[in-house]
PDB file of C-alpha atoms in Angstrom:
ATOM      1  CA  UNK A   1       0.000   0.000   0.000  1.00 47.00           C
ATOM      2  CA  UNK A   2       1.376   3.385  -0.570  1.00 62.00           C
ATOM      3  CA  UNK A   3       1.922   6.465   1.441  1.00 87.00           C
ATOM      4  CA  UNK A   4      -1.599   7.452   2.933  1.00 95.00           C
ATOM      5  CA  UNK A   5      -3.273  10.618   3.483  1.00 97.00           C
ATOM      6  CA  UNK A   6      -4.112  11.676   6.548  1.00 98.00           C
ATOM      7  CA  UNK A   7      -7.357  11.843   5.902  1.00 98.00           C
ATOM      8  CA  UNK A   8      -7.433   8.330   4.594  1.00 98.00           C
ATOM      9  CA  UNK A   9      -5.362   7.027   7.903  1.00 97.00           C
ATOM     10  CA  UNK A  10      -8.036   8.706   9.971  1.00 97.00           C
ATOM     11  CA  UNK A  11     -11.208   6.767   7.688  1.00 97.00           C
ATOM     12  CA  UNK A  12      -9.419   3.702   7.817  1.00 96.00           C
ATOM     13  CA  UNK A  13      -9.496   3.932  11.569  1.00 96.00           C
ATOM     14  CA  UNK A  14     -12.663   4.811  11.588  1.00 95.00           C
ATOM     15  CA  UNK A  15     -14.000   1.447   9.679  1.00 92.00           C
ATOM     16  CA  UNK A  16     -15.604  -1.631  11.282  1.00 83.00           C
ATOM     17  CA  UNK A  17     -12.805  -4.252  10.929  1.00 74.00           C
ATOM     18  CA  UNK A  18     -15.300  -6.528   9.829  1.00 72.00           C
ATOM     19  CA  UNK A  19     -16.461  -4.679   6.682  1.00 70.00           C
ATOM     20  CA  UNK A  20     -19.717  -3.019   8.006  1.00 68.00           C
ATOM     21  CA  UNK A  21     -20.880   0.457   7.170  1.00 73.00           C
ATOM     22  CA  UNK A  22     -19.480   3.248   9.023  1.00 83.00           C
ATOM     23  CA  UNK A  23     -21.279   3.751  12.449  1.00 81.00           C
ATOM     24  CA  UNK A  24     -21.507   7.555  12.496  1.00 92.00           C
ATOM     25  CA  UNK A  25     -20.998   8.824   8.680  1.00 93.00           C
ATOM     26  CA  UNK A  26     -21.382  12.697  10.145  1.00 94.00           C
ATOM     27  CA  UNK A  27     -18.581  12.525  12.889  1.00 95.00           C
ATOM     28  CA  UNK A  28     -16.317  10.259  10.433  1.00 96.00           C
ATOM     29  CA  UNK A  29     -17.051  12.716   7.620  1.00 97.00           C
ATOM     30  CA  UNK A  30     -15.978  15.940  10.025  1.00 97.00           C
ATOM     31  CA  UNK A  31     -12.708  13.813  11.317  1.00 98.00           C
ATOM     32  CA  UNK A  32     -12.100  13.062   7.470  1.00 98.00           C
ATOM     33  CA  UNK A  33     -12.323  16.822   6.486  1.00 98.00           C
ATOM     34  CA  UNK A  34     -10.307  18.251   9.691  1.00 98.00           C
ATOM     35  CA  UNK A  35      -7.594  15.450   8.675  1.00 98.00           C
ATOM     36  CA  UNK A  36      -7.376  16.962   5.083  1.00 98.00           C
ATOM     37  CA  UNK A  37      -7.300  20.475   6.404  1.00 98.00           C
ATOM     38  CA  UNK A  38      -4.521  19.365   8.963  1.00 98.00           C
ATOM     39  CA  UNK A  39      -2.899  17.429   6.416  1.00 98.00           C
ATOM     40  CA  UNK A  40      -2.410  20.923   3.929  1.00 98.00           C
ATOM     41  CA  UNK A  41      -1.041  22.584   6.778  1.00 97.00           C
ATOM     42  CA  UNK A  42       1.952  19.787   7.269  1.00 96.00           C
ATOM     43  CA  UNK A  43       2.801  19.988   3.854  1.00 97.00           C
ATOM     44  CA  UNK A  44       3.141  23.891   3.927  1.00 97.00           C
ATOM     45  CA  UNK A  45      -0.021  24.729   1.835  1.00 97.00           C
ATOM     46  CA  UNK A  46      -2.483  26.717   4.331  1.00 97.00           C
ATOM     47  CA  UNK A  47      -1.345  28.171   7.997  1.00 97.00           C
ATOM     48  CA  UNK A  48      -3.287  30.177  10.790  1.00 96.00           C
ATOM     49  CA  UNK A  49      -3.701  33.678  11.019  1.00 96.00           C
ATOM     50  CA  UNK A  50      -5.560  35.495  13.048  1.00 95.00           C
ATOM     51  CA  UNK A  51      -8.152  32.133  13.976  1.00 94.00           C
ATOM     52  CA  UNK A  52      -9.021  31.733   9.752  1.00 96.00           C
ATOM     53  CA  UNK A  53      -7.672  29.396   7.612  1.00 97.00           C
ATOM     54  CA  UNK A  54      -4.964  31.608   4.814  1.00 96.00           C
ATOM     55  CA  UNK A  55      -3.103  30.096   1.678  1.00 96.00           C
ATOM     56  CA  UNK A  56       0.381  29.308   2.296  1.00 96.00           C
ATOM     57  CA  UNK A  57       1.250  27.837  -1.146  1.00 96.00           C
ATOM     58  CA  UNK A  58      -1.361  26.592  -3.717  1.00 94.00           C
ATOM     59  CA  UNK A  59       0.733  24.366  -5.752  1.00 95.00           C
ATOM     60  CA  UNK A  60      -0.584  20.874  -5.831  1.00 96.00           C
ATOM     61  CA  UNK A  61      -0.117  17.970  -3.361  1.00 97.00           C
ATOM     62  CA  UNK A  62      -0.945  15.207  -6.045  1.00 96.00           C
ATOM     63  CA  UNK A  63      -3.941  14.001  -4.139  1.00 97.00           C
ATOM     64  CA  UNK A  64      -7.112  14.806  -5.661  1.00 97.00           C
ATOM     65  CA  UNK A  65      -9.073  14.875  -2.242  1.00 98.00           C
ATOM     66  CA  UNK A  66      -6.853  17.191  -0.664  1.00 98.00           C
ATOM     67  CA  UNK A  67      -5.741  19.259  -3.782  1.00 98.00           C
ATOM     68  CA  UNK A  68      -9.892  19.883  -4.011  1.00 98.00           C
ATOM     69  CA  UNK A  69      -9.639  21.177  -0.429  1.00 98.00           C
ATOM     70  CA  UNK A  70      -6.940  23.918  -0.903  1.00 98.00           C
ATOM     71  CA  UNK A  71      -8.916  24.973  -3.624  1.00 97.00           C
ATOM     72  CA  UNK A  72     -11.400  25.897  -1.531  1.00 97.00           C
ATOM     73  CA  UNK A  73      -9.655  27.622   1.205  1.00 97.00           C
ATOM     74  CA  UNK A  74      -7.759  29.394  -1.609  1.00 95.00           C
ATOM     75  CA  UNK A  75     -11.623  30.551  -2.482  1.00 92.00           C
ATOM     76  CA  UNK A  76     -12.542  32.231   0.070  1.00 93.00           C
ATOM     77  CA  UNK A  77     -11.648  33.173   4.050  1.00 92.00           C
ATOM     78  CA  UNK A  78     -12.797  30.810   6.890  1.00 95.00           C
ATOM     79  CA  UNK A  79     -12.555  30.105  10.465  1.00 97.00           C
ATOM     80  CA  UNK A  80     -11.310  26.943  10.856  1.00 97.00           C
ATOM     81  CA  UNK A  81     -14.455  25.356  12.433  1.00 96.00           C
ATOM     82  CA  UNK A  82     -16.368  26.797   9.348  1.00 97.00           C
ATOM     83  CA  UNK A  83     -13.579  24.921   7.128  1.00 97.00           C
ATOM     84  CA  UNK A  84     -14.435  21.804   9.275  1.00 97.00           C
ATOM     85  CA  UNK A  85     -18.163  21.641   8.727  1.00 96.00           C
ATOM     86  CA  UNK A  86     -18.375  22.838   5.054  1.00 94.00           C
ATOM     87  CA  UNK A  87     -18.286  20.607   2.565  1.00 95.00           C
ATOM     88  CA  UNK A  88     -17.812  17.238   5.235  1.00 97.00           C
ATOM     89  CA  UNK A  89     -19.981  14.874   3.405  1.00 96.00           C
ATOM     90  CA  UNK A  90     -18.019  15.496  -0.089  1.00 97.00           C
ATOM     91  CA  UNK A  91     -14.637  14.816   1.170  1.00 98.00           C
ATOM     92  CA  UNK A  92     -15.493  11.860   2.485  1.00 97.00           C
ATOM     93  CA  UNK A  93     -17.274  10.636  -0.830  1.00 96.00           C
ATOM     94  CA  UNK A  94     -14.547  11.727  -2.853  1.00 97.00           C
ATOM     95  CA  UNK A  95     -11.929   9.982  -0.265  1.00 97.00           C
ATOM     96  CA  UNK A  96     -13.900   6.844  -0.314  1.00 96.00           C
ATOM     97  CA  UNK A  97     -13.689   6.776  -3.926  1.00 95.00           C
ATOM     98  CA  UNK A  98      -9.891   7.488  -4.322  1.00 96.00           C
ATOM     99  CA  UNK A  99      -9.451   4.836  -1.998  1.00 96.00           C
ATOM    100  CA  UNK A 100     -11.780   2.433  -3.619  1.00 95.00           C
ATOM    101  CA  UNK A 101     -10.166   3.139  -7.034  1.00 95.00           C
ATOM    102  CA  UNK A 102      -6.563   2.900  -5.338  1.00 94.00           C
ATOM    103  CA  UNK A 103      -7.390  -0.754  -4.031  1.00 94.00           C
ATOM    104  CA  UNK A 104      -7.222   0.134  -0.473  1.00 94.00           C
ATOM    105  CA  UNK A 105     -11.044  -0.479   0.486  1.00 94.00           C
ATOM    106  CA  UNK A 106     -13.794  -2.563  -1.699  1.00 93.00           C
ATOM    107  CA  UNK A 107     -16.839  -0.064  -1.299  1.00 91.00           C
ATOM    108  CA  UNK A 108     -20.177  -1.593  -1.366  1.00 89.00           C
ATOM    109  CA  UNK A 109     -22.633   0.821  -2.346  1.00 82.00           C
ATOM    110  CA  UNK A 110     -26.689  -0.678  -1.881  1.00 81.00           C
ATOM    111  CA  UNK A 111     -30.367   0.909  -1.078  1.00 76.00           C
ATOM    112  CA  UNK A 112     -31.683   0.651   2.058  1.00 70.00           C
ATOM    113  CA  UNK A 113     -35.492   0.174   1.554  1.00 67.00           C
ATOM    114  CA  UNK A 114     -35.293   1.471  -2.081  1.00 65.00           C
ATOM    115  CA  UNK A 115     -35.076   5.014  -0.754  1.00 70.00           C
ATOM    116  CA  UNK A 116     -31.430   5.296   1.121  1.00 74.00           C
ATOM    117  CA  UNK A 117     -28.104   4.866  -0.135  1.00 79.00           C
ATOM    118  CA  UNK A 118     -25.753   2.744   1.853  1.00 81.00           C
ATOM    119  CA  UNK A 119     -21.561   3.089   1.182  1.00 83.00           C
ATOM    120  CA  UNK A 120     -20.294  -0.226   3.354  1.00 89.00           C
ATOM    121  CA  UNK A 121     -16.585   0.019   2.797  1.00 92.00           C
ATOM    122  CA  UNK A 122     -14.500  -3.292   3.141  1.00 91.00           C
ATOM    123  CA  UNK A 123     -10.651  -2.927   4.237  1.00 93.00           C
ATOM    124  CA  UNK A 124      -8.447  -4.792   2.143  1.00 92.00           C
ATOM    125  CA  UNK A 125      -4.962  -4.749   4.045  1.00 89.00           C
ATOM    126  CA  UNK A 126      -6.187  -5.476   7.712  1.00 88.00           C
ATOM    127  CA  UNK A 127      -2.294  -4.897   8.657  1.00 92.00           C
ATOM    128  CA  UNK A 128      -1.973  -1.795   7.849  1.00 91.00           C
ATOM    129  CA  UNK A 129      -4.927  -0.496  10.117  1.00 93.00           C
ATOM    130  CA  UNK A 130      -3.520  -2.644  12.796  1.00 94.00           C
ATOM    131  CA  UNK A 131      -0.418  -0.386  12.251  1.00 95.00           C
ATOM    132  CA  UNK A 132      -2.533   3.254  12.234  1.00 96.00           C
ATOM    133  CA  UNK A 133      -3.470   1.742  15.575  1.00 96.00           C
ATOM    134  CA  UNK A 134      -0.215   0.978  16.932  1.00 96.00           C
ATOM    135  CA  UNK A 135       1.372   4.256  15.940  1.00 96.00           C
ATOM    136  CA  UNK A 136      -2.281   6.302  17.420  1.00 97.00           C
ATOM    137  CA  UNK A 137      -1.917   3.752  20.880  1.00 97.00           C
ATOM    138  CA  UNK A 138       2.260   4.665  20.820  1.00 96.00           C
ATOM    139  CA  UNK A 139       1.397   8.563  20.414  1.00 97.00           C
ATOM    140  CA  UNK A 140      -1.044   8.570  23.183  1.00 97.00           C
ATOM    141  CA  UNK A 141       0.186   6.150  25.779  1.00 96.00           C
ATOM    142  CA  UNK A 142       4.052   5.769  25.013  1.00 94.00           C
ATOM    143  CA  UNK A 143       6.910   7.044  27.565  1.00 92.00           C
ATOM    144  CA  UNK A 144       8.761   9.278  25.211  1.00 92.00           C
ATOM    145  CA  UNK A 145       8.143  12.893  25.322  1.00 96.00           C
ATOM    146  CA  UNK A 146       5.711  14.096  22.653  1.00 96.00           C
ATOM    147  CA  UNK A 147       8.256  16.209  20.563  1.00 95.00           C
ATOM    148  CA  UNK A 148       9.395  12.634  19.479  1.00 96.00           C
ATOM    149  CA  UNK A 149       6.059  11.487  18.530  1.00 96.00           C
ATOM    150  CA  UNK A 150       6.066  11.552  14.726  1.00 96.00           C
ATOM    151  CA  UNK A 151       4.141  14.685  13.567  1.00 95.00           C
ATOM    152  CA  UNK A 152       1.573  12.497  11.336  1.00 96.00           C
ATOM    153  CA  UNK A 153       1.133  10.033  14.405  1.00 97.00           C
ATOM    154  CA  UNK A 154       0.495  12.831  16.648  1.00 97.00           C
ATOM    155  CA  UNK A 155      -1.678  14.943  14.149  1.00 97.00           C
ATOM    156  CA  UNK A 156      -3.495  11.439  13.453  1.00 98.00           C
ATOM    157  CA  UNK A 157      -3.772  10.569  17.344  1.00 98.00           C
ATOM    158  CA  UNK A 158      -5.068  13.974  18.164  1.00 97.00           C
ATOM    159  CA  UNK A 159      -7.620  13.868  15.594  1.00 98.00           C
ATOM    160  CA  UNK A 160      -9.038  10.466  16.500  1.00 97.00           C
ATOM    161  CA  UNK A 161      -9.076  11.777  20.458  1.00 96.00           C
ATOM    162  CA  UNK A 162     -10.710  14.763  19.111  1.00 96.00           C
ATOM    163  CA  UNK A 163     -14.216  13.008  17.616  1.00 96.00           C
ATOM    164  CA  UNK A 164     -13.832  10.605  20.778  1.00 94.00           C
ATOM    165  CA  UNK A 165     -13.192   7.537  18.448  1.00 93.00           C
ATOM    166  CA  UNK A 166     -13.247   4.744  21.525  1.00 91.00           C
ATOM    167  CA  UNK A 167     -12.461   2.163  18.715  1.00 90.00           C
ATOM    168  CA  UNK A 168      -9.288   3.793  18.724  1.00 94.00           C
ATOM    169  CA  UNK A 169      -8.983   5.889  21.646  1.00 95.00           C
ATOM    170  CA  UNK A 170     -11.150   4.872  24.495  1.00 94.00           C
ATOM    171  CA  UNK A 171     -12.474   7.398  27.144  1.00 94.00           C
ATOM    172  CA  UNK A 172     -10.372   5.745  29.623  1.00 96.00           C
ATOM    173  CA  UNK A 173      -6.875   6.853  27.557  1.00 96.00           C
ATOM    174  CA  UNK A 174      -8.679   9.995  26.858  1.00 95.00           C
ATOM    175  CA  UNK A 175      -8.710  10.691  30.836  1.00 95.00           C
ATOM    176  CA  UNK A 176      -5.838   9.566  31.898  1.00 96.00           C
ATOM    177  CA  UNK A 177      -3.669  11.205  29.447  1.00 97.00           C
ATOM    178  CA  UNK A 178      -5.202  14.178  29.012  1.00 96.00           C
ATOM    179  CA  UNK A 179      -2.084  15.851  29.256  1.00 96.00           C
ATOM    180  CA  UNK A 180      -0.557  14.611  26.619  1.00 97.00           C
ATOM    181  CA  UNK A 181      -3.383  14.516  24.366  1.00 97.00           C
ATOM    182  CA  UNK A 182      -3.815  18.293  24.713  1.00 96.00           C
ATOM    183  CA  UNK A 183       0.331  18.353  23.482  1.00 97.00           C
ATOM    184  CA  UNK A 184      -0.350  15.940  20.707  1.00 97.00           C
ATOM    185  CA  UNK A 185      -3.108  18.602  19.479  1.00 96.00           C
ATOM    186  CA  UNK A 186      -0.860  21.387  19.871  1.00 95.00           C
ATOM    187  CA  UNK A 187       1.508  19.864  17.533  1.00 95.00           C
ATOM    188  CA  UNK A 188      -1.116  19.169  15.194  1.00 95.00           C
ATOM    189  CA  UNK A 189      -2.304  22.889  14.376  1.00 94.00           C
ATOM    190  CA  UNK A 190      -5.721  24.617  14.685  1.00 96.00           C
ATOM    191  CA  UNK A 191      -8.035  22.170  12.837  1.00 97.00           C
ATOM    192  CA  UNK A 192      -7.820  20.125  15.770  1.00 97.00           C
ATOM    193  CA  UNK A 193      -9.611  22.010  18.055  1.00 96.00           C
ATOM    194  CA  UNK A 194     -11.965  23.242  15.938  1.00 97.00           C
ATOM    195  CA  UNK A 195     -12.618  19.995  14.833  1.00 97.00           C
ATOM    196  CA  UNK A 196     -13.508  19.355  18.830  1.00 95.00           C
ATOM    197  CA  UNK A 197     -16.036  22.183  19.323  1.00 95.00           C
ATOM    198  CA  UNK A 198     -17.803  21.011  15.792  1.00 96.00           C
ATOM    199  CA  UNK A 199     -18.414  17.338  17.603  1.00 95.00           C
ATOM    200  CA  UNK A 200     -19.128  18.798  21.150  1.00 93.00           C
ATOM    201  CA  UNK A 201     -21.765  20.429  19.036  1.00 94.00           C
ATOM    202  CA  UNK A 202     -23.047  18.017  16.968  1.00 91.00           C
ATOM    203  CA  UNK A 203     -23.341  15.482  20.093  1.00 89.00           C
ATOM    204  CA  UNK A 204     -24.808  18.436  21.990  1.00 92.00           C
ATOM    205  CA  UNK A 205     -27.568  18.754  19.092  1.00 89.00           C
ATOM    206  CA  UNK A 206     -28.159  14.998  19.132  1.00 88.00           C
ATOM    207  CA  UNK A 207     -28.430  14.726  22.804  1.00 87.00           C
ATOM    208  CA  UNK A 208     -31.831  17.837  22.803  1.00 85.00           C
ATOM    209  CA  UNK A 209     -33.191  16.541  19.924  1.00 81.00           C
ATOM    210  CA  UNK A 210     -33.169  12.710  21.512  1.00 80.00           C
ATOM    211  CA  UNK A 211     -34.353  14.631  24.655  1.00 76.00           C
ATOM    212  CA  UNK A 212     -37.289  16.388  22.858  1.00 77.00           C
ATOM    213  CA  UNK A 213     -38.670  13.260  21.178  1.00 73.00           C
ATOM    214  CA  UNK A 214     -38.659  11.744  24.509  1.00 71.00           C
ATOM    215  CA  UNK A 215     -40.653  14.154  26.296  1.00 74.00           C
ATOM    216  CA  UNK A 216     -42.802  14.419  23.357  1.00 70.00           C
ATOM    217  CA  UNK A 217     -43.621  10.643  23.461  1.00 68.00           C
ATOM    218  CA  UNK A 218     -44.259  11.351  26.892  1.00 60.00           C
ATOM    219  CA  UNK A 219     -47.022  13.357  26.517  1.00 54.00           C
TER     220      UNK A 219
END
């Protein structure tokens, strides 16, 4: 398999091991789009200023998904958590399809009650997930100090920690070394945290609107 994307280390993590669809296509979509964004700002291409995402370089990286997303920073002028939310659902279609066409996943694509479409992506080299998870549970829970973390693993582990991924991370980890999951997001840039807030959101949103339909049913 060749190098990976960010973003595609961060999907891969976020698939069932046993080929089923993905859990939570919203918070996988936002981790997929934060990874791209954090992955541009690694290679040089967009930096911070002043909390908004700014064009460092638009030459192209060679990959189409993340090529398509310094386009659209280059486009316009964004806070980061704006950056993180628009355009989520593309980026991950378009990454599932790069990887589907690149041999890395099998995606299944079916209709759910003749009405819903439903993208169940099969892993084809179980090994190297079982690495992403190594080098996420090394970043996270390792003795050496986090300046010797390598930047992807750290940007990769700090993104996972950052949609809660328990999969990957578990709460448990989360607590215990919160300390050094706050460093590994430092190192990562400022898509991390925004990526955070989006989720704290979203789970916020999904936690009133579960509570409304219950007191609703309650009469």
């Amino acid at each position: 398999m060749s190098e990976l994307s960010l973003p595609a280390k961060a999907y891969l993590l976020a698939c069932d091991p046993g080929g089923g669809r993905l859990r939570d296509r919203q918070r996988v979509s936002l981790l997929v789009r934060a990874a791209a964004l954090t992955d541009l700002v690694r290679r040089g291409r967009i930096a911070d200023e002043d909390g908004k995402a700014v064009i460092v370089d638009e030459r192209g990286t060679g990959d189409l998904v993340l090529d398509d997303v310094l386009a659209e920073v280059a486009g316009d002028r964004r806070s980061w958590r704006s950056w993180v939310r628009r355009g989520a659902r593309d980026t991950l279609q378009s990454l599932e399809t790069q990887l589907d066409a690149a041999g890395t996943i099998e995606l299944k694509v079916s209709r759910a009650l003749g009405l819903f479409t439903v993208r169940r992506p099969v892993v084809l080299d179980g090994g190297a997930v079982a690495r992403l998870r190594g080098a996420v549970d090394y970043a996270v829970r390792g003795t050496t100090e986090v300046s010797e973390v390598d930047a992807a693993d750290a940007a990769l582990a700090a993104l996972v920690a950052a949609v809660e991924l328990r999969t990957v991370v578990s709460r448990r980890d989360r607590r215990r070394h919160r300390a050094r999951v706050a460093e590994l997001e430092e190192r990562a840039g400022a898509a991390v945290p925004a990526l955070r807030k989006v989720f704290r959101e979203l789970r916020a949103a999904r936690a009133a609107a579960v509570s409304n339909a219950s007191n609703h049913g309650g009469g």
